Coordinates of C-alpha atoms in Angstrom, one line a residue:
X1 CA 144.7 182.4 36.0
X2 CA 146.8 183.9 33.1
X3 CA 146.7 182.5 29.6
X4 CA 150.1 180.8 29.8
X5 CA 149.2 178.8 33.0
X6 CA 145.8 177.9 31.6
X7 CA 147.5 176.5 28.5
X8 CA 149.9 174.6 30.7
X9 CA 147.0 173.1 32.7
X10 CA 145.2 172.1 29.4
X11 CA 148.4 170.4 28.2
X12 CA 148.8 168.5 31.5
X13 CA 145.2 167.4 31.3
X14 CA 145.7 166.1 27.8
X15 CA 148.8 164.3 28.7
X16 CA 147.0 162.7 31.6
X17 CA 144.1 161.7 29.4
X18 CA 146.6 159.9 27.1
X19 CA 147.7 157.8 30.1
X20 CA 144.1 157.0 31.0
X21 CA 143.6 156.0 27.4
X22 CA 146.6 153.7 27.5
X23 CA 145.4 152.2 30.8
X24 CA 141.9 151.3 29.4
X25 CA 143.3 149.9 26.2
X26 CA 145.7 147.6 28.1
X27 CA 142.8 146.5 30.3
X28 CA 140.5 145.8 27.3
X29 CA 143.3 144.3 25.1
X30 CA 145.8 142.6 27.4
X31 CA 148.3 141.7 24.6
X32 CA 148.7 145.4 23.7
X33 CA 152.3 146.8 23.6
X34 CA 152.4 150.6 24.4
X35 CA 154.6 152.9 22.3
X36 CA 154.2 156.7 23.1
X37 CA 151.4 159.0 24.0
X38 CA 152.1 162.8 24.1
X39 CA 149.8 165.8 24.4
X40 CA 149.6 167.9 21.2
X41 CA 148.5 171.4 20.4
X42 CA 145.0 170.2 19.7
X43 CA 144.7 167.2 22.0
X44 CA 146.6 164.0 22.6
X45 CA 147.2 160.5 21.0
X46 CA 148.7 157.2 22.0
X47 CA 150.3 154.6 19.7
X48 CA 149.7 150.9 20.3
X49 CA 150.8 147.6 18.8
X50 CA 147.7 145.4 18.8
X51 CA 146.8 142.1 17.2
X52 CA 144.0 143.6 15.1
X53 CA 143.2 147.2 14.2
X54 CA 140.8 149.1 16.4
X55 CA 137.2 149.6 15.2
X56 CA 134.8 152.6 15.7
X57 CA 132.9 150.4 18.1
X58 CA 136.1 149.8 20.1
X59 CA 136.5 153.6 20.3
X60 CA 133.1 154.0 22.0
X61 CA 133.9 151.2 24.5
X62 CA 137.4 152.7 25.3
X63 CA 135.8 156.1 25.8
X64 CA 133.3 154.6 28.3
X65 CA 136.1 152.9 30.1
X66 CA 138.0 156.2 30.4
X67 CA 135.0 157.9 31.8
X68 CA 134.8 155.3 34.5
X69 CA 138.5 155.6 35.3
X70 CA 138.3 159.4 35.5
X71 CA 135.4 159.1 37.9
X72 CA 137.6 157.0 40.3
X73 CA 139.7 160.2 40.9
X74 CA 142.9 158.2 41.0
X75 CA 146.1 160.2 41.9
X76 CA 149.0 160.5 39.5
X77 CA 152.1 159.6 41.4
X78 CA 155.7 160.1 40.1
X79 CA 158.3 157.4 40.6
X80 CA 162.0 157.4 39.8
X81 CA 164.0 154.2 39.1
X82 CA 167.4 153.4 37.6
X83 CA 167.9 152.7 34.0
X84 CA 168.5 149.0 34.8
X85 CA 165.4 148.8 36.9
X86 CA 163.3 150.3 34.1
X87 CA 164.7 147.9 31.6
X88 CA 163.7 145.0 33.8
X89 CA 160.2 146.4 34.4
X90 CA 159.5 146.9 30.7
X91 CA 161.5 144.0 29.3
X92 CA 158.5 142.6 27.4
X93 CA 157.8 145.9 25.6
X94 CA 160.3 146.5 22.7
X95 CA 159.3 150.1 22.3
X96 CA 159.8 151.1 25.9
X97 CA 163.1 149.2 25.9
X98 CA 164.3 151.1 22.9
X99 CA 163.4 154.4 24.6
X100 CA 165.2 153.4 27.8
X101 CA 168.3 152.2 26.0
X102 CA 168.5 155.6 24.4
X103 CA 169.2 157.1 27.8
X104 CA 172.7 157.7 29.2
X105 CA 174.1 155.0 31.4
X106 CA 173.3 155.6 35.0
X107 CA 170.4 158.0 34.1
X108 CA 167.4 158.0 36.3
X109 CA 164.0 157.1 34.7
X110 CA 160.8 158.9 35.5
X111 CA 157.5 157.0 35.6
X112 CA 153.9 158.0 36.5
X113 CA 151.3 155.7 38.1
X114 CA 147.6 156.0 38.6
X115 CA 145.8 153.0 40.1
X116 CA 147.7 149.9 38.9
X117 CA 148.8 151.5 35.6
X118 CA 152.5 152.5 35.2
X119 CA 154.1 154.2 32.2
X120 CA 157.4 155.8 31.3
X121 CA 156.9 159.6 31.5
X122 CA 158.7 162.8 32.2
X123 CA 155.4 164.5 33.2
X124 CA 153.9 166.7 34.3
X125 CA 150.3 165.6 35.0
X126 CA 147.2 166.9 36.7
X127 CA 146.8 165.7 40.4
X128 CA 144.2 163.1 39.8
X129 CA 142.2 161.5 37.0
X130 CA 139.2 163.5 38.2
X131 CA 140.9 166.7 37.0
X132 CA 140.4 165.5 33.4
X133 CA 137.2 167.5 32.6
X134 CA 135.7 167.3 29.1
X135 CA 137.3 164.8 26.7
X136 CA 136.5 163.0 23.5
X137 CA 138.2 160.3 21.4
X138 CA 138.2 161.4 17.8
X139 CA 139.8 159.0 15.4
X140 CA 142.0 156.0 14.6
X141 CA 144.9 156.0 12.2
X142 CA 148.0 154.0 11.4
X143 CA 151.4 155.3 12.4
X144 CA 154.9 153.9 12.0
X145 CA 157.0 153.6 15.1
X146 CA 159.1 156.8 15.3
X147 CA 157.6 157.9 11.9
X148 CA 159.9 155.5 10.0
X149 CA 158.4 153.3 7.3
X150 CA 161.0 150.6 8.0
X151 CA 159.6 150.3 11.6
X152 CA 156.4 148.4 12.7
X153 CA 153.0 149.9 11.9
X154 CA 151.1 150.9 15.0
X155 CA 147.5 151.9 15.7
X156 CA 147.1 155.5 16.9
X157 CA 144.1 156.7 18.8
X158 CA 143.5 160.5 18.7
X159 CA 141.6 162.4 21.3
X160 CA 141.2 165.9 22.8
X161 CA 140.4 167.4 26.2
X162 CA 139.3 170.8 27.4
X163 CA 138.5 172.5 30.7
X164 CA 134.8 172.6 30.1
X165 CA 132.1 170.9 28.0
X166 CA 131.4 174.2 26.3
X167 CA 135.0 174.5 25.1
X168 CA 134.9 170.9 23.9
X169 CA 131.6 171.4 22.1
X170 CA 132.9 174.4 20.3
X171 CA 136.0 172.5 19.3
X172 CA 134.0 169.6 18.0
X173 CA 131.8 172.0 16.0
X174 CA 134.9 173.4 14.5
X175 CA 136.1 169.9 13.6
X176 CA 132.8 169.2 11.8
X177 CA 133.1 172.4 9.9
X178 CA 136.7 171.4 8.9
X179 CA 135.4 168.0 7.7
X180 CA 132.9 169.6 5.4
X181 CA 135.7 171.8 4.1
X182 CA 138.1 168.9 3.6
X183 CA 139.6 169.5 0.2
X184 CA 139.7 165.8 -0.5
X185 CA 136.0 165.6 -0.1
X186 CA 135.4 168.8 -2.1
X187 CA 137.8 167.7 -4.8
X188 CA 135.9 164.5 -5.2
X189 CA 132.4 166.1 -5.1
X190 CA 133.4 168.8 -7.6
X191 CA 135.2 166.3 -9.9
X192 CA 138.5 168.2 -9.7
X193 CA 141.1 165.4 -9.2
X194 CA 141.8 161.9 -7.8
X195 CA 144.8 160.0 -6.5
X196 CA 145.3 156.3 -7.3
X197 CA 147.9 153.8 -5.9
X198 CA 149.2 153.4 -9.5
X199 CA 150.9 156.8 -8.9
X200 CA 151.1 157.3 -5.1
X201 CA 150.6 160.8 -3.8
X202 CA 150.5 162.1 -7.4
X203 CA 147.2 163.7 -8.4
X204 CA 145.3 163.1 -11.7
X205 CA 143.6 166.4 -12.5
X206 CA 140.3 166.0 -14.3
X207 CA 139.0 168.5 -16.8
X208 CA 137.4 170.7 -14.1
X209 CA 140.5 170.5 -11.9
X210 CA 142.8 171.3 -14.9
X211 CA 140.7 174.4 -15.7
X212 CA 141.2 175.7 -12.1
X213 CA 144.9 174.7 -12.2
X214 CA 145.5 176.5 -15.5
X215 CA 143.6 179.6 -14.3
X216 CA 145.9 179.8 -11.2
X217 CA 148.9 179.6 -13.5
X218 CA 147.4 182.3 -15.8
X219 CA 146.9 184.6 -12.8
X220 CA 150.5 184.2 -11.6
X221 CA 151.7 184.8 -15.2
X222 CA 149.7 188.0 -15.3
X223 CA 151.6 189.2 -12.2
X224 CA 154.9 188.1 -13.8
X225 CA 154.3 190.4 -16.7
X226 CA 153.4 193.2 -14.4
X227 CA 156.5 192.7 -12.2
X228 CA 159.1 191.9 -14.8
X229 CA 159.7 188.1 -14.7
X230 CA 160.9 186.0 -17.6
X231 CA 159.5 182.4 -17.8
X232 CA 161.8 179.5 -18.6
X233 CA 161.4 175.8 -19.1
X234 CA 164.1 173.4 -17.9
X235 CA 164.6 169.6 -18.1
X236 CA 163.2 167.1 -15.7
X237 CA 166.2 164.8 -15.6
X238 CA 169.8 165.8 -14.8
X239 CA 173.0 163.9 -14.3
X240 CA 173.8 163.6 -10.6
X241 CA 176.9 165.6 -11.3
X242 CA 174.6 168.6 -11.2
X243 CA 173.1 167.6 -7.9
X244 CA 176.6 167.0 -6.5
X245 CA 177.6 170.5 -7.6
X246 CA 174.5 172.1 -6.1
X247 CA 174.9 170.2 -2.8
X248 CA 171.6 168.3 -3.1
X249 CA 173.4 165.0 -3.5
X250 CA 174.9 165.3 0.0
X251 CA 172.1 167.0 1.7
X252 CA 168.8 166.1 0.0
X253 CA 169.3 162.8 -1.9
X254 CA 167.0 160.8 0.4
X255 CA 164.1 163.0 -0.9
X256 CA 165.0 162.5 -4.6
X257 CA 164.3 159.8 -7.2
X258 CA 167.5 158.5 -8.7
X259 CA 167.9 156.1 -11.6
X260 CA 170.6 154.7 -13.9
X261 CA 170.6 155.3 -17.6
X262 CA 173.4 154.1 -20.0
X263 CA 175.7 153.5 -17.0
X264 CA 175.2 157.0 -15.7
X265 CA 173.3 158.1 -12.6
X266 CA 170.5 160.7 -13.0
X267 CA 168.2 162.5 -10.6
X268 CA 164.6 163.7 -11.3
X269 CA 164.5 167.3 -10.2
X270 CA 163.0 168.1 -6.8
X271 CA 163.5 171.9 -7.3
X272 CA 164.5 174.3 -10.0
X273 CA 167.4 176.3 -8.6
X274 CA 170.3 174.4 -10.1
X275 CA 168.7 174.5 -13.5
X276 CA 168.3 178.3 -13.2
X277 CA 171.9 178.6 -12.2
X278 CA 172.8 176.7 -15.4
X279 CA 170.8 179.2 -17.4
X280 CA 172.5 182.1 -15.7
X281 CA 176.0 180.5 -16.3
X282 CA 175.3 179.8 -19.9
X283 CA 176.7 183.1 -21.0
X284 CA 178.7 186.1 -19.8
X285 CA 176.5 188.5 -17.7
X286 CA 176.7 192.2 -17.2
X287 CA 175.3 194.4 -14.4
X288 CA 172.9 195.8 -17.0
X289 CA 171.1 192.4 -17.0
X290 CA 170.4 192.5 -13.3
X291 CA 168.1 191.8 -11.7
X292 CA 167.4 188.7 -13.7
X293 CA 164.1 187.2 -12.6
X294 CA 163.6 183.6 -13.9
X295 CA 160.2 181.9 -13.3
X296 CA 159.5 178.2 -13.8
X297 CA 156.3 176.1 -13.6
X298 CA 158.2 172.9 -14.3
X299 CA 157.0 169.7 -12.7
X300 CA 158.9 168.6 -9.5
X301 CA 159.2 165.2 -7.8
X302 CA 160.1 164.6 -4.2
X303 CA 160.1 161.3 -2.3
X304 CA 157.7 162.1 0.5
X305 CA 157.1 159.3 3.0
X306 CA 153.8 157.6 2.5
X307 CA 152.8 158.2 6.1
X308 CA 153.0 162.0 5.6
X309 CA 151.3 162.5 2.2
X310 CA 147.9 164.0 2.4
X311 CA 145.5 164.9 -0.5
X312 CA 146.9 167.8 -2.4
X313 CA 148.6 169.4 0.5
X314 CA 151.5 166.9 0.6
X315 CA 152.2 165.2 -2.7
X316 CA 155.2 163.7 -4.5
X317 CA 154.5 165.3 -7.9
X318 CA 153.8 169.0 -8.1
X319 CA 154.5 172.4 -9.7
X320 CA 155.4 175.6 -7.9
X321 CA 155.1 179.3 -8.9
X322 CA 158.9 179.1 -8.4
X323 CA 161.3 181.8 -9.4
X324 CA 164.9 182.8 -8.8
X325 CA 166.2 186.4 -8.9
X326 CA 169.9 186.9 -9.7
X327 CA 170.9 190.4 -8.4
X328 CA 173.7 192.4 -7.0
X329 CA 174.0 192.9 -3.2
X330 CA 172.7 196.5 -3.4
X331 CA 169.5 195.3 -5.2
X332 CA 168.5 192.9 -2.4
X333 CA 166.2 195.3 -0.6
X334 CA 164.3 196.5 -3.7
X335 CA 163.8 192.9 -5.0
X336 CA 162.6 191.6 -1.6
X337 CA 160.2 194.6 -1.4
X338 CA 158.9 194.1 -4.9
X339 CA 158.2 190.4 -4.3
X340 CA 156.4 191.0 -1.0
X341 CA 154.2 193.6 -2.8
X342 CA 153.3 191.1 -5.4
X343 CA 152.7 188.4 -2.7
X344 CA 150.3 190.7 -0.7
X345 CA 148.4 191.6 -3.9
X346 CA 147.9 187.9 -4.6
X347 CA 146.9 187.0 -1.1
X348 CA 144.3 189.8 -1.0
X349 CA 142.9 188.5 -4.3
X350 CA 142.4 185.0 -2.7
X351 CA 140.8 186.4 0.4
X352 CA 143.7 185.8 2.8
X353 CA 143.7 188.9 5.0
X354 CA 145.7 187.7 8.1
X355 CA 149.3 187.2 7.2
X356 CA 152.0 186.3 9.7
X357 CA 155.6 186.4 8.5
X358 CA 158.5 184.7 10.3
X359 CA 162.1 185.9 9.8
X360 CA 164.5 182.9 10.2
X361 CA 168.0 184.0 11.1
X362 CA 171.5 182.5 10.7
X363 CA 172.1 178.9 11.8
X364 CA 175.3 177.7 13.4
X365 CA 176.3 175.8 10.2
X366 CA 176.3 178.4 7.4
X367 CA 178.2 179.8 4.5
X368 CA 179.2 183.5 4.0
X369 CA 180.7 186.1 6.2
X370 CA 179.0 187.6 9.3
X371 CA 179.1 191.0 7.6
X372 CA 177.0 189.6 4.7
X373 CA 174.6 187.8 7.1
X374 CA 174.2 191.0 9.1
X375 CA 173.3 192.9 6.0
X376 CA 171.0 190.3 4.6
X377 CA 169.1 189.9 7.9
X378 CA 168.8 193.7 8.3
X379 CA 167.5 194.0 4.7
X380 CA 164.8 191.5 5.3
X381 CA 163.7 192.9 8.6
X382 CA 163.8 196.5 7.2
X383 CA 161.5 195.6 4.3
X384 CA 159.0 193.9 6.6
X385 CA 159.0 196.9 8.9
X386 CA 158.7 199.4 6.0
X387 CA 155.4 197.8 4.8
X388 CA 154.1 197.4 8.4
X389 CA 154.2 193.6 8.5
X390 CA 154.8 192.5 12.1
X391 CA 157.0 189.5 12.2
X392 CA 158.5 187.0 14.5
X393 CA 162.3 186.5 14.3
X394 CA 163.4 182.9 14.9
X395 CA 167.1 182.3 15.8
X396 CA 169.0 179.6 14.0
X397 CA 166.2 178.6 11.6
X398 CA 167.6 180.1 8.5
X399 CA 169.0 178.0 5.6
X400 CA 172.7 177.3 5.6
X401 CA 173.0 179.6 2.5
X402 CA 171.0 182.6 3.9
X403 CA 168.2 184.0 6.0
X404 CA 164.6 183.6 4.9
X405 CA 161.0 184.9 5.4
X406 CA 158.1 182.4 5.4
X407 CA 154.6 183.7 5.1
X408 CA 151.7 182.1 7.0
X409 CA 148.1 182.8 6.2
X410 CA 145.0 182.2 8.3
X411 CA 142.1 180.5 6.5
X412 CA 138.4 180.9 7.2
X413 CA 138.6 178.6 10.2
X414 CA 141.6 180.4 11.7
X415 CA 144.1 177.6 10.8
X416 CA 147.6 178.8 9.7
X417 CA 149.2 177.6 6.5
X418 CA 152.7 178.4 5.3
X419 CA 152.5 179.4 1.6
X420 CA 155.1 181.9 0.4
X421 CA 158.8 182.1 1.1
X422 CA 161.7 184.3 0.2
X423 CA 165.3 183.1 0.8
X424 CA 168.6 184.8 0.2
X425 CA 171.3 182.5 -1.1
X426 CA 175.1 183.3 -1.0
X427 CA 176.1 179.6 -1.6
X428 CA 174.7 178.8 -5.0
X429 CA 176.6 181.5 -6.8
X430 CA 179.8 180.2 -5.2
X431 CA 179.1 176.6 -6.1
X432 CA 178.3 177.4 -9.7
X433 CA 181.0 180.2 -10.0
X434 CA 178.4 182.7 -11.1
X435 CA 179.6 186.2 -11.9
X436 CA 178.7 189.5 -13.6
X437 CA 180.8 192.4 -14.9
X438 CA 180.2 195.5 -12.8
X439 CA 180.3 199.1 -14.1
X440 CA 184.1 199.2 -13.5
X441 CA 184.7 196.1 -15.6
X442 CA 185.4 193.9 -12.6
X443 CA 183.9 190.4 -11.9
X444 CA 181.3 190.3 -9.0
X445 CA 179.3 187.6 -7.4
X446 CA 175.5 187.9 -7.7
X447 CA 173.1 187.0 -4.9
X448 CA 170.3 184.5 -5.6
X449 CA 166.9 185.1 -4.2
X450 CA 164.7 182.0 -4.1
X451 CA 161.0 182.9 -3.9
X452 CA 157.6 181.3 -4.2
X453 CA 154.3 183.1 -3.7
X454 CA 151.6 180.5 -3.7
X455 CA 154.2 177.8 -3.3
X456 CA 153.2 174.3 -4.6
X457 CA 150.1 174.9 -6.8
X458 CA 148.7 171.6 -5.7
X459 CA 149.1 172.5 -2.1
X460 CA 147.7 176.0 -2.6
X461 CA 144.6 174.6 -4.3
X462 CA 144.0 172.2 -1.4
X463 CA 144.4 175.1 1.1
X464 CA 142.2 177.4 -1.0
X465 CA 139.4 174.9 -1.4
X466 CA 139.2 174.5 2.4
X467 CA 139.4 178.3 2.8
X468 CA 136.4 178.9 0.6
X469 CA 134.7 175.6 1.2
X470 CA 134.8 174.9 -2.6
X471 CA 132.8 178.0 -3.4
X472 CA 135.5 179.4 -5.8
X473 CA 135.2 183.0 -6.9
X474 CA 133.5 183.1 -10.3
X475 CA 136.6 183.9 -12.3
X476 CA 138.2 180.7 -10.9
X477 CA 135.1 178.4 -11.1
X478 CA 135.6 175.6 -13.7
X479 CA 132.0 175.9 -14.7
X480 CA 130.6 179.4 -14.2
X481 CA 127.0 178.7 -15.2
X482 CA 124.9 175.6 -15.7
X483 CA 121.9 176.1 -18.0
X484 CA 118.9 174.0 -16.9
X485 CA 115.9 173.4 -19.2
X486 CA 112.7 172.6 -17.3
X487 CA 111.6 170.3 -20.1
X488 CA 113.0 168.9 -23.3
X489 CA 111.3 171.5 -25.4
X490 CA 113.5 174.2 -23.8
X491 CA 116.8 172.6 -24.8
X492 CA 117.0 174.4 -28.1
X493 CA 116.6 177.8 -26.5
X494 CA 119.2 176.7 -23.8
X495 CA 121.6 176.0 -26.6
X496 CA 121.0 179.5 -27.9
X497 CA 121.8 180.9 -24.4
X498 CA 124.9 178.7 -24.2
X499 CA 126.3 180.1 -27.5
X500 CA 125.4 183.6 -26.4
X501 CA 127.5 183.2 -23.2
X502 CA 130.3 181.2 -24.8
X503 CA 130.9 184.0 -27.4
X504 CA 132.2 186.1 -24.5
X505 CA 134.3 183.3 -22.9
X506 CA 131.9 182.4 -20.2
X507 CA 132.3 178.8 -19.1
X508 CA 128.8 177.3 -19.3
X509 CA 127.2 173.9 -19.7
X510 CA 123.7 172.6 -20.4
X511 CA 122.3 170.0 -18.0
X512 CA 119.9 168.2 -20.4
X513 CA 119.6 165.0 -18.4
X514 CA 116.3 163.4 -18.1
X515 CA 115.8 164.4 -14.4
X516 CA 113.8 166.8 -12.4
X517 CA 114.8 170.5 -12.3
X518 CA 115.2 170.4 -8.5
X519 CA 117.6 167.5 -8.8
X520 CA 119.7 169.4 -11.3
X521 CA 119.8 172.4 -9.1
X522 CA 120.9 170.3 -6.2
X523 CA 123.6 168.7 -8.2
X524 CA 124.8 172.1 -9.4
X525 CA 125.0 173.3 -5.8
X526 CA 127.1 170.2 -4.8
X527 CA 129.5 171.2 -7.6
X528 CA 129.5 174.8 -6.2
X529 CA 128.5 176.2 -9.6
X530 CA 128.0 180.0 -9.1
X531 CA 125.0 180.4 -11.4
X532 CA 122.1 178.2 -12.4
X533 CA 120.3 179.6 -15.5
X534 CA 116.8 178.3 -15.5
X535 CA 114.8 178.2 -18.7
X536 CA 111.1 177.4 -18.9
X537 CA 108.2 178.4 -21.1
X538 CA 108.0 182.0 -19.8
X539 CA 111.7 182.5 -20.3
X540 CA 111.7 181.0 -23.8
X541 CA 108.7 183.0 -24.9
X542 CA 110.1 186.3 -23.6
X543 CA 113.8 185.7 -24.6
X544 CA 114.8 185.8 -20.9
X545 CA 116.3 183.7 -18.2
X546 CA 115.9 183.2 -14.5
X547 CA 119.2 183.3 -12.5
X548 CA 119.5 181.2 -9.4
X549 CA 122.7 181.8 -7.3
X550 CA 124.5 179.0 -5.5
X551 CA 123.7 180.9 -2.3
X552 CA 120.0 180.2 -2.8
X553 CA 118.7 183.6 -4.1
X554 CA 117.2 184.0 -7.5
X555 CA 116.3 186.8 -10.0
X556 CA 113.7 186.2 -12.7
X557 CA 112.7 188.0 -15.9
X558 CA 116.3 188.8 -16.8
X559 CA 117.3 189.3 -20.4
X560 CA 120.1 187.2 -21.8
X561 CA 122.2 190.3 -22.3
X562 CA 121.7 191.4 -18.7
X563 CA 122.6 187.9 -17.5
X564 CA 125.8 187.8 -19.6
X565 CA 126.8 191.3 -18.4
X566 CA 126.3 190.1 -14.8
X567 CA 128.6 187.2 -15.3
X568 CA 131.2 189.2 -17.2
X569 CA 131.3 192.0 -14.7
X570 CA 131.7 189.5 -11.8
X571 CA 134.5 187.7 -13.6
X572 CA 136.4 190.8 -14.8
X573 CA 136.3 192.4 -11.3
X574 CA 137.3 189.2 -9.7
X575 CA 134.8 190.0 -7.0
X576 CA 134.0 187.3 -4.4
X577 CA 130.2 187.9 -4.2
X578 CA 128.0 186.8 -7.1
X579 CA 126.7 190.3 -8.0
X580 CA 123.3 189.9 -6.5
X581 CA 122.8 193.7 -6.4
X582 CA 123.8 194.0 -10.0
X583 CA 121.3 191.3 -11.0
X584 CA 118.4 192.8 -9.0
X585 CA 118.9 196.2 -10.7
X586 CA 119.1 194.7 -14.2

């Protein structure tokens, strides 16, 4: 069986498992109203309206009921009825009625039946319930009908199914690993941030988290110096006249926060591009000033629905490593190439080695001439080809103002995340009447390149925490070393070691709590602290330290100077390992 047909079989099996799930839930909870239950890339789910939320114990009973139904080997049989017949059959279910009423008049309605259970469905399914091999119910969550907060809240049960128990077991092991790497759990354990209902989906960064956040910004700034960017700061609040001019008022207002002040309407900025256009337009520009690269770490606010917010990876308040490049048409290629070089340098630094770009081409609704689009698309494709980045072209997915490249990275668990993007924009210069004087003294329109490398810094941090499991490289760790005295009499020497490290900028702390050394080591490992510096009588008497790595190894009889050199060398080289070899040779 080829890969495509095997995937098709798996999807049919998962779709069928969703029907069996719905069958058993309706049998156990007769007042249930069914919504929808599709197969997904990783499994399946079904949404239900029930009198009371499902519990974990319910999940176990439902799973047992599904096992029984599967063992009955009931055939899946397709039926076709008229729209009117379907409305009569499902008249007591408002969700099914809404789906049916959305069909054209006179349309035929497809249903599938196994045993006595019948559900609206286009199919396809496996032949019988017995063809559902290895399955598992995974979780319960709330979900709004059709994803709209104005609609009823439903109960969603997630599950998955595979062709063999070995495949299922491997998948469940992967899920468990993903849970241990969940950035929300890591962020809590490491004291990086928290989110409170007083500011929904807007993180409070604690001292450790703020240190990491600022180090990310500092790293990006170092690249900006290297690649010729100028950083700017722009207001948070603009009259909606600006958002009308930029087009956001007509096309993006539902994602913005709007408020009235002094009988005027204002919008909190969800993105920086109109503000950067204002900076460009603030004075007459010459070709000698191009390319103009404006970078902005300003705080942005977007009204994300509460049902889709998630930890740091989907928030309402965030900052981006955002920049806009104003250039002439003949500079597009070199600017795109320069940005991608910077992006690849950064991704390598953070351990992302598998990068998959997609090239999104012109949509039907667009601005600009076909000649300009031809050139822009060819420029982007040519740059990707020239640096050997295989890419997938996607028809019709470009922005209305220009084509774009999105960069997907694979993390340590093989999951893909979209981080960077580069977008060509021919519309913004028109809307803001942006010009520059060319070599002949004539007025020309610039092109705007929107680009982000890490993207939202909040989202990047969430992704990166899951990629490294919280074991940040030493240069990015909020606390690089914790100094642990074995007894109170060692605290004074520990303070001497702390000052010795701090003089070179090493971020270190003393754990002088009245607790056992092993408990302090365990706590430091939970915090993913790279180095534990142990001090006892021998170390104090010989002016030495013992270094214990968060990976479990240790090196004793190391001088303070050797320990400091180890940490400095590891930080300055931005290496991912902890320098075990260097330590052992000290």
